[in-house]
Short mmCIF file of N, CA and C in Angstrom, two decimals:
data_model
loop_
_atom_site.label_atom_id
_atom_site.label_comp_id
_atom_site.label_asym_id
_atom_site.label_seq_id
_atom_site.Cartn_x
_atom_site.Cartn_y
_atom_site.Cartn_z
N MET A 1 104.89 103.74 109.59
CA MET A 1 103.97 103.73 110.81
C MET A 1 104.41 104.56 111.98
N ASN A 2 103.65 105.42 112.65
CA ASN A 2 104.30 105.94 113.73
C ASN A 2 103.65 105.33 115.04
N ILE A 3 104.07 105.68 116.29
CA ILE A 3 103.58 105.02 117.40
C ILE A 3 101.93 105.12 117.59
N GLY A 4 101.54 106.33 117.17
CA GLY A 4 100.00 106.45 117.27
C GLY A 4 99.37 105.46 116.36
N GLU A 5 99.83 105.32 115.14
CA GLU A 5 99.25 104.43 114.16
C GLU A 5 99.31 102.96 114.81
N ALA A 6 100.44 102.70 115.44
CA ALA A 6 100.50 101.29 116.10
C ALA A 6 99.57 101.14 117.17
N ILE A 7 99.46 102.17 117.89
CA ILE A 7 98.53 101.95 119.04
C ILE A 7 96.93 101.90 118.35
N LYS A 8 96.62 102.56 117.52
CA LYS A 8 95.45 102.61 116.82
C LYS A 8 95.09 101.20 116.21
N SER A 9 96.08 100.45 115.49
CA SER A 9 96.07 99.30 114.99
C SER A 9 95.88 98.16 116.07
N VAL A 10 96.42 98.22 117.02
CA VAL A 10 96.30 97.20 118.12
C VAL A 10 94.88 97.46 118.74
N ARG A 11 94.61 98.70 119.03
CA ARG A 11 93.15 98.96 119.62
C ARG A 11 92.25 98.40 118.76
N LYS A 12 92.18 98.59 117.45
CA LYS A 12 91.14 98.14 116.52
C LYS A 12 91.25 96.59 116.42
N SER A 13 92.32 96.02 116.50
CA SER A 13 92.38 94.61 116.29
C SER A 13 91.76 93.90 117.55
N LYS A 14 91.73 94.54 118.68
CA LYS A 14 91.19 94.07 119.78
C LYS A 14 89.81 94.57 119.96
N GLY A 15 89.15 95.32 119.01
CA GLY A 15 87.80 95.63 119.22
C GLY A 15 87.41 96.70 120.17
N ILE A 16 88.50 97.58 120.40
CA ILE A 16 88.35 98.44 121.43
C ILE A 16 88.05 100.00 120.87
N THR A 17 87.16 100.68 121.23
CA THR A 17 86.89 102.04 120.86
C THR A 17 87.87 102.96 121.42
N GLN A 18 88.04 104.11 120.71
CA GLN A 18 88.89 105.27 121.43
C GLN A 18 88.33 105.59 122.80
N ALA A 19 87.10 105.76 122.90
CA ALA A 19 86.44 106.18 124.11
C ALA A 19 86.72 105.03 125.27
N GLN A 20 86.64 103.79 124.98
CA GLN A 20 86.81 102.72 125.86
C GLN A 20 88.33 102.77 126.26
N LEU A 21 89.29 102.96 125.41
CA LEU A 21 90.78 102.87 125.75
C LEU A 21 91.10 104.06 126.49
N ALA A 22 90.56 105.29 126.11
CA ALA A 22 90.96 106.57 126.75
C ALA A 22 90.45 106.44 128.14
N GLY A 23 89.19 106.04 128.42
CA GLY A 23 88.60 105.92 129.74
C GLY A 23 89.46 104.93 130.64
N ALA A 24 89.73 103.80 129.98
CA ALA A 24 90.51 102.92 130.87
C ALA A 24 91.88 103.30 131.19
N ALA A 25 92.59 104.11 130.27
CA ALA A 25 93.79 104.59 130.55
C ALA A 25 93.83 105.78 131.33
N GLY A 26 92.78 106.36 131.63
CA GLY A 26 92.52 107.74 132.50
C GLY A 26 92.99 108.96 131.52
N ILE A 27 92.70 108.91 130.39
CA ILE A 27 93.08 110.02 129.42
C ILE A 27 91.97 110.30 128.80
N THR A 28 91.79 111.64 128.21
CA THR A 28 90.51 111.91 127.37
C THR A 28 90.60 111.26 126.09
N GLN A 29 89.42 111.22 125.45
CA GLN A 29 89.32 110.69 124.01
C GLN A 29 90.11 111.63 123.10
N ALA A 30 90.04 112.98 123.38
CA ALA A 30 90.71 113.81 122.58
C ALA A 30 92.15 113.70 122.64
N THR A 31 92.66 113.36 123.70
CA THR A 31 94.09 113.08 124.03
C THR A 31 94.53 111.86 123.04
N LEU A 32 93.84 110.79 123.27
CA LEU A 32 94.00 109.56 122.32
C LEU A 32 93.99 109.74 121.08
N SER A 33 93.00 110.56 120.54
CA SER A 33 92.86 110.88 119.16
C SER A 33 94.12 111.62 118.54
N GLN A 34 94.51 112.67 119.43
CA GLN A 34 95.88 113.31 119.08
C GLN A 34 97.01 112.32 118.91
N ILE A 35 97.17 111.41 119.85
CA ILE A 35 98.16 110.36 119.87
C ILE A 35 98.07 109.54 118.58
N GLU A 36 96.97 109.16 118.28
CA GLU A 36 96.56 108.15 117.14
C GLU A 36 96.92 108.95 115.90
N ASN A 37 96.83 110.31 115.90
CA ASN A 37 97.08 111.08 114.72
C ASN A 37 98.61 111.74 114.71
N GLY A 38 99.44 111.25 115.48
CA GLY A 38 100.87 111.65 115.36
C GLY A 38 101.41 112.22 116.56
N LYS A 39 100.71 112.72 117.56
CA LYS A 39 101.26 113.28 118.69
C LYS A 39 102.01 112.19 119.57
N ARG A 40 103.28 112.43 119.95
CA ARG A 40 103.84 111.36 120.77
C ARG A 40 103.36 111.35 122.21
N PRO A 41 102.92 110.24 122.76
CA PRO A 41 102.61 110.29 124.15
C PRO A 41 103.65 110.38 125.09
N GLY A 42 103.47 110.87 126.17
CA GLY A 42 104.37 110.94 127.38
C GLY A 42 104.58 109.50 127.79
N THR A 43 105.69 109.45 128.66
CA THR A 43 105.99 108.01 129.11
C THR A 43 104.95 107.38 130.04
N LYS A 44 104.32 108.12 130.80
CA LYS A 44 103.20 107.63 131.79
C LYS A 44 101.99 107.22 130.99
N THR A 45 101.59 108.28 130.10
CA THR A 45 100.55 107.92 129.22
C THR A 45 100.73 106.58 128.40
N MET A 46 101.91 106.57 127.84
CA MET A 46 102.34 105.22 126.96
C MET A 46 102.11 104.04 127.76
N LYS A 47 102.66 104.05 129.07
CA LYS A 47 102.54 102.89 130.14
C LYS A 47 101.15 102.54 130.14
N LYS A 48 100.27 103.62 130.46
CA LYS A 48 98.88 103.32 130.63
C LYS A 48 98.06 102.65 129.61
N ILE A 49 98.51 103.31 128.43
CA ILE A 49 97.90 102.68 127.06
C ILE A 49 98.32 101.23 126.91
N CYS A 50 99.45 100.90 127.09
CA CYS A 50 100.05 99.60 126.79
C CYS A 50 99.47 98.73 127.99
N ALA A 51 99.31 99.14 129.06
CA ALA A 51 98.68 98.27 130.12
C ALA A 51 97.24 97.93 129.77
N GLU A 52 96.42 98.93 129.34
CA GLU A 52 95.20 98.77 129.01
C GLU A 52 95.08 97.84 127.50
N LEU A 53 95.94 98.02 126.72
CA LEU A 53 96.05 97.07 125.57
C LEU A 53 96.60 95.70 125.67
N LYS A 54 97.16 95.69 126.90
CA LYS A 54 97.70 94.26 127.31
C LYS A 54 98.81 94.03 126.17
N THR A 55 99.63 94.93 125.94
CA THR A 55 100.83 94.91 124.96
C THR A 55 101.88 95.64 125.35
N ALA A 56 103.06 94.87 125.39
CA ALA A 56 104.41 95.45 125.77
C ALA A 56 104.73 96.66 124.85
N GLU A 57 105.14 97.69 125.53
CA GLU A 57 105.68 98.75 124.78
C GLU A 57 106.72 98.48 123.60
N PRO A 58 107.67 97.62 123.84
CA PRO A 58 108.61 97.34 122.78
C PRO A 58 107.89 96.73 121.50
N ILE A 59 106.67 96.01 121.80
CA ILE A 59 106.00 95.36 120.66
C ILE A 59 105.52 96.70 119.87
N LEU A 60 104.75 97.59 120.48
CA LEU A 60 104.21 98.78 119.73
C LEU A 60 105.25 99.51 119.08
N TRP A 61 106.52 99.64 119.58
CA TRP A 61 107.68 100.31 118.80
C TRP A 61 108.23 99.43 117.77
N LEU A 62 108.21 98.18 117.88
CA LEU A 62 108.67 97.27 116.74
C LEU A 62 107.71 97.45 115.62
N MET A 63 106.43 97.61 115.84
CA MET A 63 105.45 97.92 114.80
C MET A 63 105.72 99.11 113.89
N THR A 64 106.55 100.03 114.54
CA THR A 64 106.72 101.37 113.85
C THR A 64 108.01 101.29 113.02
N ALA A 65 108.70 99.99 113.06
CA ALA A 65 109.90 99.91 112.07
C ALA A 65 109.69 100.17 110.65
N ASP A 66 110.53 100.90 110.06
CA ASP A 66 110.46 101.19 108.67
C ASP A 66 111.59 100.90 108.00
N GLU A 67 111.54 100.35 106.75
CA GLU A 67 112.71 99.89 106.03
C GLU A 67 113.62 100.94 105.88
N ALA A 68 113.10 102.26 105.58
CA ALA A 68 113.97 103.45 105.28
C ALA A 68 114.89 103.82 106.30
N GLU A 69 114.48 103.29 107.51
CA GLU A 69 115.44 103.55 108.83
C GLU A 69 116.51 102.50 108.88
N VAL A 70 116.47 101.35 108.13
CA VAL A 70 117.42 100.28 108.40
C VAL A 70 118.74 100.61 107.47
N HIS A 71 119.91 100.47 108.02
CA HIS A 71 121.06 100.69 107.27
C HIS A 71 121.15 99.86 106.04
N PRO A 72 121.54 100.48 104.98
CA PRO A 72 121.43 99.63 103.54
C PRO A 72 122.19 98.26 103.80
N SER A 73 123.19 98.01 104.48
CA SER A 73 123.97 96.81 104.59
C SER A 73 123.10 95.80 105.32
N LYS A 74 122.11 96.16 106.08
CA LYS A 74 121.20 95.21 106.74
C LYS A 74 119.78 95.12 106.25
N ARG A 75 119.48 95.63 104.95
CA ARG A 75 118.26 95.74 104.53
C ARG A 75 117.77 94.28 104.11
N GLU A 76 118.86 93.42 103.60
CA GLU A 76 118.42 92.13 102.95
C GLU A 76 117.98 91.17 104.19
N VAL A 77 118.61 91.33 105.37
CA VAL A 77 118.23 90.61 106.50
C VAL A 77 116.89 91.15 107.04
N TYR A 78 116.79 92.51 107.04
CA TYR A 78 115.46 93.02 107.35
C TYR A 78 114.25 92.49 106.55
N ASN A 79 114.51 92.48 105.31
CA ASN A 79 113.45 92.10 104.51
C ASN A 79 113.16 90.67 104.42
N LEU A 80 114.08 89.93 104.86
CA LEU A 80 113.74 88.37 105.15
C LEU A 80 113.08 88.28 106.38
N LEU A 81 113.45 88.82 107.48
CA LEU A 81 112.93 88.63 108.90
C LEU A 81 111.59 89.59 109.22
N PHE A 82 111.79 90.72 108.86
CA PHE A 82 110.66 91.55 109.31
C PHE A 82 109.15 91.23 109.00
N PRO A 83 108.92 90.62 107.89
CA PRO A 83 107.51 90.25 107.59
C PRO A 83 107.11 89.17 108.52
N VAL A 84 108.04 88.18 108.92
CA VAL A 84 107.65 87.19 109.92
C VAL A 84 107.46 87.71 111.28
N ILE A 85 108.41 88.57 111.55
CA ILE A 85 108.24 89.40 113.00
C ILE A 85 106.87 89.96 112.98
N LYS A 86 106.64 90.86 111.97
CA LYS A 86 105.37 91.66 111.83
C LYS A 86 104.12 90.79 112.10
N ASP A 87 104.05 89.63 111.34
CA ASP A 87 102.93 88.73 111.59
C ASP A 87 102.85 88.23 112.96
N LEU A 88 104.01 87.91 113.57
CA LEU A 88 103.87 87.49 114.95
C LEU A 88 103.39 88.54 115.89
N VAL A 89 103.90 89.67 115.81
CA VAL A 89 103.62 90.81 116.50
C VAL A 89 102.06 91.10 116.39
N TYR A 90 101.49 91.02 115.22
CA TYR A 90 100.13 91.30 115.05
C TYR A 90 99.16 90.20 115.60
N LYS A 91 99.71 88.88 115.51
CA LYS A 91 99.11 87.81 116.25
C LYS A 91 99.09 88.00 117.75
N LEU A 92 100.12 88.37 118.34
CA LEU A 92 100.26 88.65 119.75
C LEU A 92 99.42 89.74 120.21
N CYS A 93 99.16 90.78 119.40
CA CYS A 93 98.41 91.92 119.70
C CYS A 93 96.98 91.62 119.65
N SER A 94 96.61 90.58 118.66
CA SER A 94 95.24 90.48 118.56
C SER A 94 94.62 89.36 119.62
N GLU A 95 95.44 88.78 120.47
CA GLU A 95 94.92 87.91 121.52
C GLU A 95 94.39 88.59 122.53
#
C-alpha cells in the first residue's frame, strides 16, 4: 500500500468523498485523485490532508508498511505484531 492508498482507505472509512476532503484541505479534487493514485503529496498538502482526516501522519505512513521492506531477520516479529497494529490503526482511523 502506498501513501495515497492509505489516504483513500482512511477517507472512505470515515465516509468522506474526494470532493469533500479536497475542498476541506484546500486542494483540487484532481490533485487528491492523483495522490490517491500514487503521486506523492508535498509536505504542506500532506499536513492539510491529515488535519482534515483527523489522523496523524505517522499513522498513515504506518499503514504503508510492507513485509517485503522488513529485514528478513525481523520478519517473524513483524508477522506477529503487524496484524495487531494494523487493526488498531484502522480502528483509530475510523473513529
